[in-house]
Amino acid sequence: MRILVVEDEIHLAEALSHILKKNNYSVDVANDGEAGLDNVLSGIYDVIVLDIMLPKMDGITVIKQIRREGFDTPVILLTAKSEISDKILGLDSGADDYLAKPFNTEELLARIRALGRRRGEITANTNTLSCGDISLNTSALKLSSGAHEISLTLKECELLEYLILHKEMVCSKEQIIEKLWGFDSDAEANHVEVYVSFLRKKLAFVNSKVAINTVRGVGYSLT
Ligand code: CA
């Protein structure tokens, strides 16, 4: 899962990023509302942790924009105790959850797990995703269908997880690159093509009917 933290208190942002990475999430940080919104609109995040009081654009405006653009990415709002009415405003604007500062990091992690599960039909504690006739174990890096099973590399697993979580959408190569290799990487479109071809072979190996379709000039979709 890839998480975006939008928080202008640098120390808090760094601490959150550190804790989330330690718990095996991929994390990006934005320090103001405009930068946060730009990041969200890339479509690569599974959960957004969003402060309310932010420079350039406040968190409530960010959520409204995200929802207006049609993104249903789960959002956890961070709110100071004095902003308790903002909390209600935030949930009205389309936030999924909120935490009052100062908060316990275990509680934040629990909320993130809950939202991730809701989004991806991830079975509690097993880290298994299902789609059609396949199931993907993202901890053991195993793809299975019926009685057939095959091991995946980490990147293959991340790619298939991303496609499953976004199966209603066409995923662009740019989104996939950002998701798998991060914003600053020099990975190119042909990296994605190579991993898609590996995954297609492995889907065929386990005899699955699930297919990765090429949408010419746009990207890939799973059916
Ligand atoms: Ca703030």
mmCIF file with all atom_site columns, C-alpha atoms and ligand atoms in Angstrom:
data_model
loop_
_atom_site.group_PDB
_atom_site.id
_atom_site.type_symbol
_atom_site.label_atom_id
_atom_site.label_alt_id
_atom_site.label_comp_id
_atom_site.label_asym_id
_atom_site.label_entity_id
_atom_site.label_seq_id
_atom_site.pdbx_PDB_ins_code
_atom_site.Cartn_x
_atom_site.Cartn_y
_atom_site.Cartn_z
_atom_site.occupancy
_atom_site.B_iso_or_equiv
_atom_site.pdbx_formal_charge
_atom_site.auth_seq_id
_atom_site.auth_comp_id
_atom_site.auth_asym_id
_atom_site.auth_atom_id
_atom_site.pdbx_PDB_model_num
ATOM   1   C  CA . MET A 1 1   ? 0.000   0.000   0.000   1.00 0.00 ? 1   MET A CA 1
ATOM   2   C  CA . ARG A 1 2   ? 1.144   3.507   -0.795  1.00 0.00 ? 2   ARG A CA 1
ATOM   3   C  CA . ILE A 1 3   ? 0.265   6.270   1.657   1.00 0.00 ? 3   ILE A CA 1
ATOM   4   C  CA . LEU A 1 4   ? 0.399   10.034  1.224   1.00 0.00 ? 4   LEU A CA 1
ATOM   5   C  CA . VAL A 1 5   ? 0.988   12.146  4.340   1.00 0.00 ? 5   VAL A CA 1
ATOM   6   C  CA . VAL A 1 6   ? -0.007  15.817  3.947   1.00 0.00 ? 6   VAL A CA 1
ATOM   7   C  CA . GLU A 1 7   ? 1.317   17.632  7.033   1.00 0.00 ? 7   GLU A CA 1
ATOM   8   C  CA . ASP A 1 8   ? 3.095   20.977  7.376   1.00 0.00 ? 8   ASP A CA 1
ATOM   9   C  CA . GLU A 1 9   ? 4.699   20.300  10.767  1.00 0.00 ? 9   GLU A CA 1
ATOM   10  C  CA . ILE A 1 10  ? 7.964   18.933  9.438   1.00 0.00 ? 10  ILE A CA 1
ATOM   11  C  CA . HIS A 1 11  ? 8.857   16.913  12.550  1.00 0.00 ? 11  HIS A CA 1
ATOM   12  C  CA . LEU A 1 12  ? 5.446   15.256  12.697  1.00 0.00 ? 12  LEU A CA 1
ATOM   13  C  CA . ALA A 1 13  ? 5.525   14.548  8.952   1.00 0.00 ? 13  ALA A CA 1
ATOM   14  C  CA . GLU A 1 14  ? 8.958   12.933  9.272   1.00 0.00 ? 14  GLU A CA 1
ATOM   15  C  CA . ALA A 1 15  ? 7.931   10.902  12.305  1.00 0.00 ? 15  ALA A CA 1
ATOM   16  C  CA . LEU A 1 16  ? 4.802   9.628   10.511  1.00 0.00 ? 16  LEU A CA 1
ATOM   17  C  CA . SER A 1 17  ? 6.779   8.773   7.393   1.00 0.00 ? 17  SER A CA 1
ATOM   18  C  CA . HIS A 1 18  ? 9.309   6.858   9.494   1.00 0.00 ? 18  HIS A CA 1
ATOM   19  C  CA . ILE A 1 19  ? 6.668   4.861   11.396  1.00 0.00 ? 19  ILE A CA 1
ATOM   20  C  CA . LEU A 1 20  ? 4.697   4.001   8.263   1.00 0.00 ? 20  LEU A CA 1
ATOM   21  C  CA . LYS A 1 21  ? 7.826   2.879   6.386   1.00 0.00 ? 21  LYS A CA 1
ATOM   22  C  CA . LYS A 1 22  ? 8.785   0.721   9.363   1.00 0.00 ? 22  LYS A CA 1
ATOM   23  C  CA . ASN A 1 23  ? 5.397   -0.949  8.949   1.00 0.00 ? 23  ASN A CA 1
ATOM   24  C  CA . ASN A 1 24  ? 6.151   -1.744  5.295   1.00 0.00 ? 24  ASN A CA 1
ATOM   25  C  CA . TYR A 1 25  ? 4.067   0.972   3.671   1.00 0.00 ? 25  TYR A CA 1
ATOM   26  C  CA . SER A 1 26  ? 5.397   3.077   0.813   1.00 0.00 ? 26  SER A CA 1
ATOM   27  C  CA . VAL A 1 27  ? 5.134   6.716   1.901   1.00 0.00 ? 27  VAL A CA 1
ATOM   28  C  CA . ASP A 1 28  ? 5.287   10.131  0.250   1.00 0.00 ? 28  ASP A CA 1
ATOM   29  C  CA . VAL A 1 29  ? 5.040   13.404  2.165   1.00 0.00 ? 29  VAL A CA 1
ATOM   30  C  CA . ALA A 1 30  ? 3.621   16.753  1.029   1.00 0.00 ? 30  ALA A CA 1
ATOM   31  C  CA . ASN A 1 31  ? 4.061   19.812  3.241   1.00 0.00 ? 31  ASN A CA 1
ATOM   32  C  CA . ASP A 1 32  ? 1.208   21.989  1.969   1.00 0.00 ? 32  ASP A CA 1
ATOM   33  C  CA . GLY A 1 33  ? -2.317  21.522  0.648   1.00 0.00 ? 33  GLY A CA 1
ATOM   34  C  CA . GLU A 1 34  ? -1.594  22.328  -3.002  1.00 0.00 ? 34  GLU A CA 1
ATOM   35  C  CA . ALA A 1 35  ? 1.313   19.889  -3.215  1.00 0.00 ? 35  ALA A CA 1
ATOM   36  C  CA . GLY A 1 36  ? -0.830  17.293  -1.434  1.00 0.00 ? 36  GLY A CA 1
ATOM   37  C  CA . LEU A 1 37  ? -3.673  17.714  -3.923  1.00 0.00 ? 37  LEU A CA 1
ATOM   38  C  CA . ASP A 1 38  ? -1.248  17.412  -6.871  1.00 0.00 ? 38  ASP A CA 1
ATOM   39  C  CA . ASN A 1 39  ? 0.074   14.159  -5.416  1.00 0.00 ? 39  ASN A CA 1
ATOM   40  C  CA . VAL A 1 40  ? -3.397  12.720  -4.798  1.00 0.00 ? 40  VAL A CA 1
ATOM   41  C  CA . LEU A 1 41  ? -4.492  13.447  -8.363  1.00 0.00 ? 41  LEU A CA 1
ATOM   42  C  CA . SER A 1 42  ? -1.730  11.133  -9.617  1.00 0.00 ? 42  SER A CA 1
ATOM   43  C  CA . GLY A 1 43  ? -4.086  8.361   -8.475  1.00 0.00 ? 43  GLY A CA 1
ATOM   44  C  CA . ILE A 1 44  ? -1.359  6.176   -6.949  1.00 0.00 ? 44  ILE A CA 1
ATOM   45  C  CA . TYR A 1 45  ? -2.345  6.311   -3.255  1.00 0.00 ? 45  TYR A CA 1
ATOM   46  C  CA . ASP A 1 46  ? -4.318  3.789   -1.241  1.00 0.00 ? 46  ASP A CA 1
ATOM   47  C  CA . VAL A 1 47  ? -4.779  5.968   1.859   1.00 0.00 ? 47  VAL A CA 1
ATOM   48  C  CA . ILE A 1 48  ? -4.254  9.691   2.507   1.00 0.00 ? 48  ILE A CA 1
ATOM   49  C  CA . VAL A 1 49  ? -3.393  11.081  5.944   1.00 0.00 ? 49  VAL A CA 1
ATOM   50  C  CA . LEU A 1 50  ? -4.385  14.735  5.739   1.00 0.00 ? 50  LEU A CA 1
ATOM   51  C  CA . ASP A 1 51  ? -3.867  17.569  8.223   1.00 0.00 ? 51  ASP A CA 1
ATOM   52  C  CA . ILE A 1 52  ? -6.634  20.219  8.314   1.00 0.00 ? 52  ILE A CA 1
ATOM   53  C  CA . MET A 1 53  ? -4.608  23.386  8.979   1.00 0.00 ? 53  MET A CA 1
ATOM   54  C  CA . LEU A 1 54  ? -2.203  23.587  6.040   1.00 0.00 ? 54  LEU A CA 1
ATOM   55  C  CA . PRO A 1 55  ? -0.500  26.379  4.106   1.00 0.00 ? 55  PRO A CA 1
ATOM   56  C  CA . LYS A 1 56  ? -1.717  27.248  0.567   1.00 0.00 ? 56  LYS A CA 1
ATOM   57  C  CA . MET A 1 57  ? -4.876  25.098  0.751   1.00 0.00 ? 57  MET A CA 1
ATOM   58  C  CA . ASP A 1 58  ? -6.573  23.737  3.888   1.00 0.00 ? 58  ASP A CA 1
ATOM   59  C  CA . GLY A 1 59  ? -7.330  20.048  4.283   1.00 0.00 ? 59  GLY A CA 1
ATOM   60  C  CA . ILE A 1 60  ? -11.111 20.436  3.930   1.00 0.00 ? 60  ILE A CA 1
ATOM   61  C  CA . THR A 1 61  ? -10.679 22.140  0.547   1.00 0.00 ? 61  THR A CA 1
ATOM   62  C  CA . VAL A 1 62  ? -8.246  19.409  -0.492  1.00 0.00 ? 62  VAL A CA 1
ATOM   63  C  CA . ILE A 1 63  ? -10.809 16.676  0.286   1.00 0.00 ? 63  ILE A CA 1
ATOM   64  C  CA . LYS A 1 64  ? -13.588 18.503  -1.537  1.00 0.00 ? 64  LYS A CA 1
ATOM   65  C  CA . GLN A 1 65  ? -11.360 18.809  -4.610  1.00 0.00 ? 65  GLN A CA 1
ATOM   66  C  CA . ILE A 1 66  ? -10.349 15.147  -4.441  1.00 0.00 ? 66  ILE A CA 1
ATOM   67  C  CA . ARG A 1 67  ? -13.985 14.009  -4.286  1.00 0.00 ? 67  ARG A CA 1
ATOM   68  C  CA . ARG A 1 68  ? -15.007 16.495  -7.012  1.00 0.00 ? 68  ARG A CA 1
ATOM   69  C  CA . GLU A 1 69  ? -12.355 14.948  -9.285  1.00 0.00 ? 69  GLU A CA 1
ATOM   70  C  CA . GLY A 1 70  ? -13.968 11.552  -8.687  1.00 0.00 ? 70  GLY A CA 1
ATOM   71  C  CA . PHE A 1 71  ? -11.304 9.981   -6.458  1.00 0.00 ? 71  PHE A CA 1
ATOM   72  C  CA . ASP A 1 72  ? -12.628 7.727   -3.696  1.00 0.00 ? 72  ASP A CA 1
ATOM   73  C  CA . THR A 1 73  ? -9.229  7.254   -2.033  1.00 0.00 ? 73  THR A CA 1
ATOM   74  C  CA . PRO A 1 74  ? -9.800  6.864   1.733   1.00 0.00 ? 74  PRO A CA 1
ATOM   75  C  CA . VAL A 1 75  ? -8.804  9.974   3.731   1.00 0.00 ? 75  VAL A CA 1
ATOM   76  C  CA . ILE A 1 76  ? -7.939  10.148  7.444   1.00 0.00 ? 76  ILE A CA 1
ATOM   77  C  CA . LEU A 1 77  ? -8.050  13.726  8.733   1.00 0.00 ? 77  LEU A CA 1
ATOM   78  C  CA . LEU A 1 78  ? -5.679  14.916  11.432  1.00 0.00 ? 78  LEU A CA 1
ATOM   79  C  CA . THR A 1 79  ? -7.290  17.565  13.568  1.00 0.00 ? 79  THR A CA 1
ATOM   80  C  CA . ALA A 1 80  ? -6.148  19.635  16.523  1.00 0.00 ? 80  ALA A CA 1
ATOM   81  C  CA . LYS A 1 81  ? -8.457  19.465  19.568  1.00 0.00 ? 81  LYS A CA 1
ATOM   82  C  CA . SER A 1 82  ? -9.447  23.105  19.028  1.00 0.00 ? 82  SER A CA 1
ATOM   83  C  CA . GLU A 1 83  ? -10.712 22.260  15.533  1.00 0.00 ? 83  GLU A CA 1
ATOM   84  C  CA . ILE A 1 84  ? -13.369 19.838  16.721  1.00 0.00 ? 84  ILE A CA 1
ATOM   85  C  CA . SER A 1 85  ? -16.104 21.389  14.537  1.00 0.00 ? 85  SER A CA 1
ATOM   86  C  CA . ASP A 1 86  ? -13.747 21.042  11.553  1.00 0.00 ? 86  ASP A CA 1
ATOM   87  C  CA . LYS A 1 87  ? -13.881 17.338  12.273  1.00 0.00 ? 87  LYS A CA 1
ATOM   88  C  CA . ILE A 1 88  ? -17.585 17.252  11.524  1.00 0.00 ? 88  ILE A CA 1
ATOM   89  C  CA . LEU A 1 89  ? -17.047 19.482  8.523   1.00 0.00 ? 89  LEU A CA 1
ATOM   90  C  CA . GLY A 1 90  ? -14.371 17.071  7.348   1.00 0.00 ? 90  GLY A CA 1
ATOM   91  C  CA . LEU A 1 91  ? -16.586 14.009  7.525   1.00 0.00 ? 91  LEU A CA 1
ATOM   92  C  CA . ASP A 1 92  ? -19.315 15.948  5.724   1.00 0.00 ? 92  ASP A CA 1
ATOM   93  C  CA . SER A 1 93  ? -16.833 16.841  2.989   1.00 0.00 ? 93  SER A CA 1
ATOM   94  C  CA . GLY A 1 94  ? -15.954 13.229  2.291   1.00 0.00 ? 94  GLY A CA 1
ATOM   95  C  CA . ALA A 1 95  ? -13.271 12.228  4.820   1.00 0.00 ? 95  ALA A CA 1
ATOM   96  C  CA . ASP A 1 96  ? -13.491 8.590   5.950   1.00 0.00 ? 96  ASP A CA 1
ATOM   97  C  CA . ASP A 1 97  ? -12.055 8.955   9.423   1.00 0.00 ? 97  ASP A CA 1
ATOM   98  C  CA . TYR A 1 98  ? -10.318 11.439  11.703  1.00 0.00 ? 98  TYR A CA 1
ATOM   99  C  CA . LEU A 1 99  ? -7.798  11.454  14.515  1.00 0.00 ? 99  LEU A CA 1
ATOM   100 C  CA . ALA A 1 100 ? -7.393  14.247  17.071  1.00 0.00 ? 100 ALA A CA 1
ATOM   101 C  CA . LYS A 1 101 ? -3.832  15.418  17.716  1.00 0.00 ? 101 LYS A CA 1
ATOM   102 C  CA . PRO A 1 102 ? -1.912  14.311  19.666  1.00 0.00 ? 102 PRO A CA 1
ATOM   103 C  CA . PHE A 1 103 ? -2.725  10.756  18.649  1.00 0.00 ? 103 PHE A CA 1
ATOM   104 C  CA . ASN A 1 104 ? -1.305  7.345   19.364  1.00 0.00 ? 104 ASN A CA 1
ATOM   105 C  CA . THR A 1 105 ? 0.573   5.926   16.357  1.00 0.00 ? 105 THR A CA 1
ATOM   106 C  CA . GLU A 1 106 ? -0.819  2.433   17.024  1.00 0.00 ? 106 GLU A CA 1
ATOM   107 C  CA . GLU A 1 107 ? -4.272  3.901   16.602  1.00 0.00 ? 107 GLU A CA 1
ATOM   108 C  CA . LEU A 1 108 ? -3.301  5.559   13.317  1.00 0.00 ? 108 LEU A CA 1
ATOM   109 C  CA . LEU A 1 109 ? -1.889  2.240   12.058  1.00 0.00 ? 109 LEU A CA 1
ATOM   110 C  CA . ALA A 1 110 ? -5.115  0.440   13.034  1.00 0.00 ? 110 ALA A CA 1
ATOM   111 C  CA . ARG A 1 111 ? -7.239  3.027   11.183  1.00 0.00 ? 111 ARG A CA 1
ATOM   112 C  CA . ILE A 1 112 ? -5.026  2.726   8.089   1.00 0.00 ? 112 ILE A CA 1
ATOM   113 C  CA . ARG A 1 113 ? -5.309  -1.075  8.126   1.00 0.00 ? 113 ARG A CA 1
ATOM   114 C  CA . ALA A 1 114 ? -9.090  -0.798  8.427   1.00 0.00 ? 114 ALA A CA 1
ATOM   115 C  CA . LEU A 1 115 ? -9.373  1.592   5.483   1.00 0.00 ? 115 LEU A CA 1
ATOM   116 C  CA . GLY A 1 116 ? -6.981  -0.498  3.382   1.00 0.00 ? 116 GLY A CA 1
ATOM   117 C  CA . ARG A 1 117 ? -9.106  -3.585  4.025   1.00 0.00 ? 117 ARG A CA 1
ATOM   118 C  CA . ARG A 1 118 ? -12.316 -1.808  3.142   1.00 0.00 ? 118 ARG A CA 1
ATOM   119 C  CA . ARG A 1 119 ? -10.758 -0.652  -0.142  1.00 0.00 ? 119 ARG A CA 1
ATOM   120 C  CA . GLY A 1 120 ? -9.183  -3.842  -1.312  1.00 0.00 ? 120 GLY A CA 1
ATOM   121 C  CA . GLU A 1 121 ? -11.290 -6.702  0.050   1.00 0.00 ? 121 GLU A CA 1
ATOM   122 C  CA . ILE A 1 122 ? -8.172  -7.749  1.931   1.00 0.00 ? 122 ILE A CA 1
ATOM   123 C  CA . THR A 1 123 ? -9.021  -10.537 4.336   1.00 0.00 ? 123 THR A CA 1
ATOM   124 C  CA . ALA A 1 124 ? -7.987  -9.602  7.864   1.00 0.00 ? 124 ALA A CA 1
ATOM   125 C  CA . ASN A 1 125 ? -4.527  -10.848 8.891   1.00 0.00 ? 125 ASN A CA 1
ATOM   126 C  CA . THR A 1 126 ? -3.900  -12.974 5.800   1.00 0.00 ? 126 THR A CA 1
ATOM   127 C  CA . ASN A 1 127 ? -2.990  -10.255 3.277   1.00 0.00 ? 127 ASN A CA 1
ATOM   128 C  CA . THR A 1 128 ? -4.836  -12.109 0.549   1.00 0.00 ? 128 THR A CA 1
ATOM   129 C  CA . LEU A 1 129 ? -6.583  -10.330 -2.312  1.00 0.00 ? 129 LEU A CA 1
ATOM   130 C  CA . SER A 1 130 ? -9.110  -12.036 -4.553  1.00 0.00 ? 130 SER A CA 1
ATOM   131 C  CA . CYS A 1 131 ? -10.198 -11.195 -8.050  1.00 0.00 ? 131 CYS A CA 1
ATOM   132 C  CA . GLY A 1 132 ? -12.140 -13.533 -10.335 1.00 0.00 ? 132 GLY A CA 1
ATOM   133 C  CA . ASP A 1 133 ? -10.609 -16.990 -10.019 1.00 0.00 ? 133 ASP A CA 1
ATOM   134 C  CA . ILE A 1 134 ? -7.260  -15.853 -8.582  1.00 0.00 ? 134 ILE A CA 1
ATOM   135 C  CA . SER A 1 135 ? -6.030  -15.089 -5.133  1.00 0.00 ? 135 SER A CA 1
ATOM   136 C  CA . LEU A 1 136 ? -2.883  -13.134 -4.401  1.00 0.00 ? 136 LEU A CA 1
ATOM   137 C  CA . ASN A 1 137 ? -1.030  -13.544 -1.119  1.00 0.00 ? 137 ASN A CA 1
ATOM   138 C  CA . THR A 1 138 ? 0.945   -10.306 -0.804  1.00 0.00 ? 138 THR A CA 1
ATOM   139 C  CA . SER A 1 139 ? 2.935   -11.531 2.220   1.00 0.00 ? 139 SER A CA 1
ATOM   140 C  CA . ALA A 1 140 ? 4.029   -14.872 0.772   1.00 0.00 ? 140 ALA A CA 1
ATOM   141 C  CA . LEU A 1 141 ? 4.233   -13.474 -2.813  1.00 0.00 ? 141 LEU A CA 1
ATOM   142 C  CA . LYS A 1 142 ? 2.090   -16.344 -4.132  1.00 0.00 ? 142 LYS A CA 1
ATOM   143 C  CA . LEU A 1 143 ? -0.449  -16.291 -6.941  1.00 0.00 ? 143 LEU A CA 1
ATOM   144 C  CA . SER A 1 144 ? -2.960  -19.123 -6.976  1.00 0.00 ? 144 SER A CA 1
ATOM   145 C  CA . SER A 1 145 ? -5.999  -20.243 -8.928  1.00 0.00 ? 145 SER A CA 1
ATOM   146 C  CA . GLY A 1 146 ? -7.771  -23.481 -8.094  1.00 0.00 ? 146 GLY A CA 1
ATOM   147 C  CA . ALA A 1 147 ? -5.114  -26.088 -7.375  1.00 0.00 ? 147 ALA A CA 1
ATOM   148 C  CA . HIS A 1 148 ? -2.352  -24.174 -9.168  1.00 0.00 ? 148 HIS A CA 1
ATOM   149 C  CA . GLU A 1 149 ? 0.124   -21.896 -7.420  1.00 0.00 ? 149 GLU A CA 1
ATOM   150 C  CA . ILE A 1 150 ? 3.201   -19.953 -8.471  1.00 0.00 ? 150 ILE A CA 1
ATOM   151 C  CA . SER A 1 151 ? 5.666   -17.606 -6.739  1.00 0.00 ? 151 SER A CA 1
ATOM   152 C  CA . LEU A 1 152 ? 5.903   -13.982 -7.798  1.00 0.00 ? 152 LEU A CA 1
ATOM   153 C  CA . THR A 1 153 ? 8.741   -11.499 -7.485  1.00 0.00 ? 153 THR A CA 1
ATOM   154 C  CA . LEU A 1 154 ? 8.027   -8.466  -5.275  1.00 0.00 ? 154 LEU A CA 1
ATOM   155 C  CA . LYS A 1 155 ? 7.470   -6.175  -8.295  1.00 0.00 ? 155 LYS A CA 1
ATOM   156 C  CA . GLU A 1 156 ? 5.158   -8.672  -9.991  1.00 0.00 ? 156 GLU A CA 1
ATOM   157 C  CA . CYS A 1 157 ? 3.186   -8.933  -6.773  1.00 0.00 ? 157 CYS A CA 1
ATOM   158 C  CA . GLU A 1 158 ? 2.992   -5.134  -6.379  1.00 0.00 ? 158 GLU A CA 1
ATOM   159 C  CA . LEU A 1 159 ? 1.873   -4.745  -9.989  1.00 0.00 ? 159 LEU A CA 1
ATOM   160 C  CA . LEU A 1 160 ? -0.864  -7.365  -9.687  1.00 0.00 ? 160 LEU A CA 1
ATOM   161 C  CA . GLU A 1 161 ? -1.989  -5.923  -6.339  1.00 0.00 ? 161 GLU A CA 1
ATOM   162 C  CA . TYR A 1 162 ? -2.278  -2.488  -7.944  1.00 0.00 ? 162 TYR A CA 1
ATOM   163 C  CA . LEU A 1 163 ? -4.278  -3.826  -10.886 1.00 0.00 ? 163 LEU A CA 1
ATOM   164 C  CA . ILE A 1 164 ? -6.616  -5.757  -8.561  1.00 0.00 ? 164 ILE A CA 1
ATOM   165 C  CA . LEU A 1 165 ? -7.196  -2.736  -6.304  1.00 0.00 ? 165 LEU A CA 1
ATOM   166 C  CA . HIS A 1 166 ? -8.007  -0.620  -9.380  1.00 0.00 ? 166 HIS A CA 1
ATOM   167 C  CA . LYS A 1 167 ? -9.822  -3.248  -11.399 1.00 0.00 ? 167 LYS A CA 1
ATOM   168 C  CA . GLU A 1 168 ? -12.678 -0.896  -12.323 1.00 0.00 ? 168 GLU A CA 1
ATOM   169 C  CA . MET A 1 169 ? -10.199 1.503   -13.940 1.00 0.00 ? 169 MET A CA 1
ATOM   170 C  CA . VAL A 1 170 ? -7.656  1.625   -16.731 1.00 0.00 ? 170 VAL A CA 1
ATOM   171 C  CA . CYS A 1 171 ? -4.245  2.039   -15.073 1.00 0.00 ? 171 CYS A CA 1
ATOM   172 C  CA . SER A 1 172 ? -1.754  4.117   -17.029 1.00 0.00 ? 172 SER A CA 1
ATOM   173 C  CA . LYS A 1 173 ? 1.891   3.121   -17.319 1.00 0.00 ? 173 LYS A CA 1
ATOM   174 C  CA . GLU A 1 174 ? 2.802   6.413   -15.585 1.00 0.00 ? 174 GLU A CA 1
ATOM   175 C  CA . GLN A 1 175 ? 0.611   5.547   -12.580 1.00 0.00 ? 175 GLN A CA 1
ATOM   176 C  CA . ILE A 1 176 ? 2.127   2.076   -12.420 1.00 0.00 ? 176 ILE A CA 1
ATOM   177 C  CA . ILE A 1 177 ? 5.692   3.441   -12.593 1.00 0.00 ? 177 ILE A CA 1
ATOM   178 C  CA . GLU A 1 178 ? 4.984   5.927   -9.800  1.00 0.00 ? 178 GLU A CA 1
ATOM   179 C  CA . LYS A 1 179 ? 3.345   3.216   -7.718  1.00 0.00 ? 179 LYS A CA 1
ATOM   180 C  CA . LEU A 1 180 ? 6.051   0.570   -8.144  1.00 0.00 ? 180 LEU A CA 1
ATOM   181 C  CA . TRP A 1 181 ? 9.204   2.611   -8.454  1.00 0.00 ? 181 TRP A CA 1
ATOM   182 C  CA . GLY A 1 182 ? 8.242   5.988   -6.899  1.00 0.00 ? 182 GLY A CA 1
ATOM   183 C  CA . PHE A 1 183 ? 8.188   9.534   -8.210  1.00 0.00 ? 183 PHE A CA 1
ATOM   184 C  CA . ASP A 1 184 ? 11.915  10.075  -8.602  1.00 0.00 ? 184 ASP A CA 1
ATOM   185 C  CA . SER A 1 185 ? 12.787  6.842   -10.357 1.00 0.00 ? 185 SER A CA 1
ATOM   186 C  CA . ASP A 1 186 ? 14.071  6.631   -13.914 1.00 0.00 ? 186 ASP A CA 1
ATOM   187 C  CA . ALA A 1 187 ? 11.978  3.528   -14.623 1.00 0.00 ? 187 ALA A CA 1
ATOM   188 C  CA . GLU A 1 188 ? 10.380  3.693   -18.072 1.00 0.00 ? 188 GLU A CA 1
ATOM   189 C  CA . ALA A 1 189 ? 7.279   2.389   -19.794 1.00 0.00 ? 189 ALA A CA 1
ATOM   190 C  CA . ASN A 1 190 ? 9.087   -0.709  -21.045 1.00 0.00 ? 190 ASN A CA 1
ATOM   191 C  CA . HIS A 1 191 ? 9.763   -1.772  -17.417 1.00 0.00 ? 191 HIS A CA 1
ATOM   192 C  CA . VAL A 1 192 ? 5.989   -1.954  -17.000 1.00 0.00 ? 192 VAL A CA 1
ATOM   193 C  CA . GLU A 1 193 ? 5.580   -3.864  -20.280 1.00 0.00 ? 193 GLU A CA 1
ATOM   194 C  CA . VAL A 1 194 ? 8.152   -6.426  -19.152 1.00 0.00 ? 194 VAL A CA 1
ATOM   195 C  CA . TYR A 1 195 ? 6.429   -7.037  -15.802 1.00 0.00 ? 195 TYR A CA 1
ATOM   196 C  CA . VAL A 1 196 ? 3.014   -7.224  -17.469 1.00 0.00 ? 196 VAL A CA 1
ATOM   197 C  CA . SER A 1 197 ? 4.338   -9.912  -19.820 1.00 0.00 ? 197 SER A CA 1
ATOM   198 C  CA . PHE A 1 198 ? 5.802   -11.869 -16.851 1.00 0.00 ? 198 PHE A CA 1
ATOM   199 C  CA . LEU A 1 199 ? 2.470   -11.649 -15.041 1.00 0.00 ? 199 LEU A CA 1
ATOM   200 C  CA . ARG A 1 200 ? 0.504   -12.773 -18.096 1.00 0.00 ? 200 ARG A CA 1
ATOM   201 C  CA . LYS A 1 201 ? 2.704   -15.879 -18.316 1.00 0.00 ? 201 LYS A CA 1
ATOM   202 C  CA . LYS A 1 202 ? 2.139   -16.611 -14.627 1.00 0.00 ? 202 LYS A CA 1
ATOM   203 C  CA . LEU A 1 203 ? -1.638  -16.092 -14.915 1.00 0.00 ? 203 LEU A CA 1
ATOM   204 C  CA . ALA A 1 204 ? -1.586  -18.587 -17.811 1.00 0.00 ? 204 ALA A CA 1
ATOM   205 C  CA . PHE A 1 205 ? 0.539   -20.970 -15.722 1.00 0.00 ? 205 PHE A CA 1
ATOM   206 C  CA . VAL A 1 206 ? -2.076  -21.118 -12.961 1.00 0.00 ? 206 VAL A CA 1
ATOM   207 C  CA . ASN A 1 207 ? -4.797  -21.567 -15.606 1.00 0.00 ? 207 ASN A CA 1
ATOM   208 C  CA . SER A 1 208 ? -6.617  -18.374 -14.636 1.00 0.00 ? 208 SER A CA 1
ATOM   209 C  CA . LYS A 1 209 ? -9.299  -16.683 -16.733 1.00 0.00 ? 209 LYS A CA 1
ATOM   210 C  CA . VAL A 1 210 ? -8.199  -13.306 -15.354 1.00 0.00 ? 210 VAL A CA 1
ATOM   211 C  CA . ALA A 1 211 ? -6.544  -11.257 -18.105 1.00 0.00 ? 211 ALA A CA 1
ATOM   212 C  CA . ILE A 1 212 ? -4.442  -8.096  -18.182 1.00 0.00 ? 212 ILE A CA 1
ATOM   213 C  CA . ASN A 1 213 ? -5.830  -6.192  -21.162 1.00 0.00 ? 213 ASN A CA 1
ATOM   214 C  CA . THR A 1 214 ? -3.853  -3.588  -23.049 1.00 0.00 ? 214 THR A CA 1
ATOM   215 C  CA . VAL A 1 215 ? -5.881  -0.437  -23.635 1.00 0.00 ? 215 VAL A CA 1
ATOM   216 C  CA . ARG A 1 216 ? -3.984  1.047   -26.541 1.00 0.00 ? 216 ARG A CA 1
ATOM   217 C  CA . GLY A 1 217 ? -2.433  4.426   -25.780 1.00 0.00 ? 217 GLY A CA 1
ATOM   218 C  CA . VAL A 1 218 ? -3.850  4.436   -22.223 1.00 0.00 ? 218 VAL A CA 1
ATOM   219 C  CA . GLY A 1 219 ? -2.608  1.528   -20.116 1.00 0.00 ? 219 GLY A CA 1
ATOM   220 C  CA . TYR A 1 220 ? -3.903  -1.706  -18.671 1.00 0.00 ? 220 TYR A CA 1
ATOM   221 C  CA . SER A 1 221 ? -7.051  -3.052  -17.127 1.00 0.00 ? 221 SER A CA 1
ATOM   222 C  CA . LEU A 1 222 ? -7.845  -6.326  -15.432 1.00 0.00 ? 222 LEU A CA 1
ATOM   223 C  CA . THR A 1 223 ? -10.784 -8.507  -16.469 1.00 0.00 ? 223 THR A CA 1
HETATM 224 CA CA . CA  B 2 .   ? -0.966  21.938  10.341  1.00 0.00 ? 1   CA  B CA 1
#
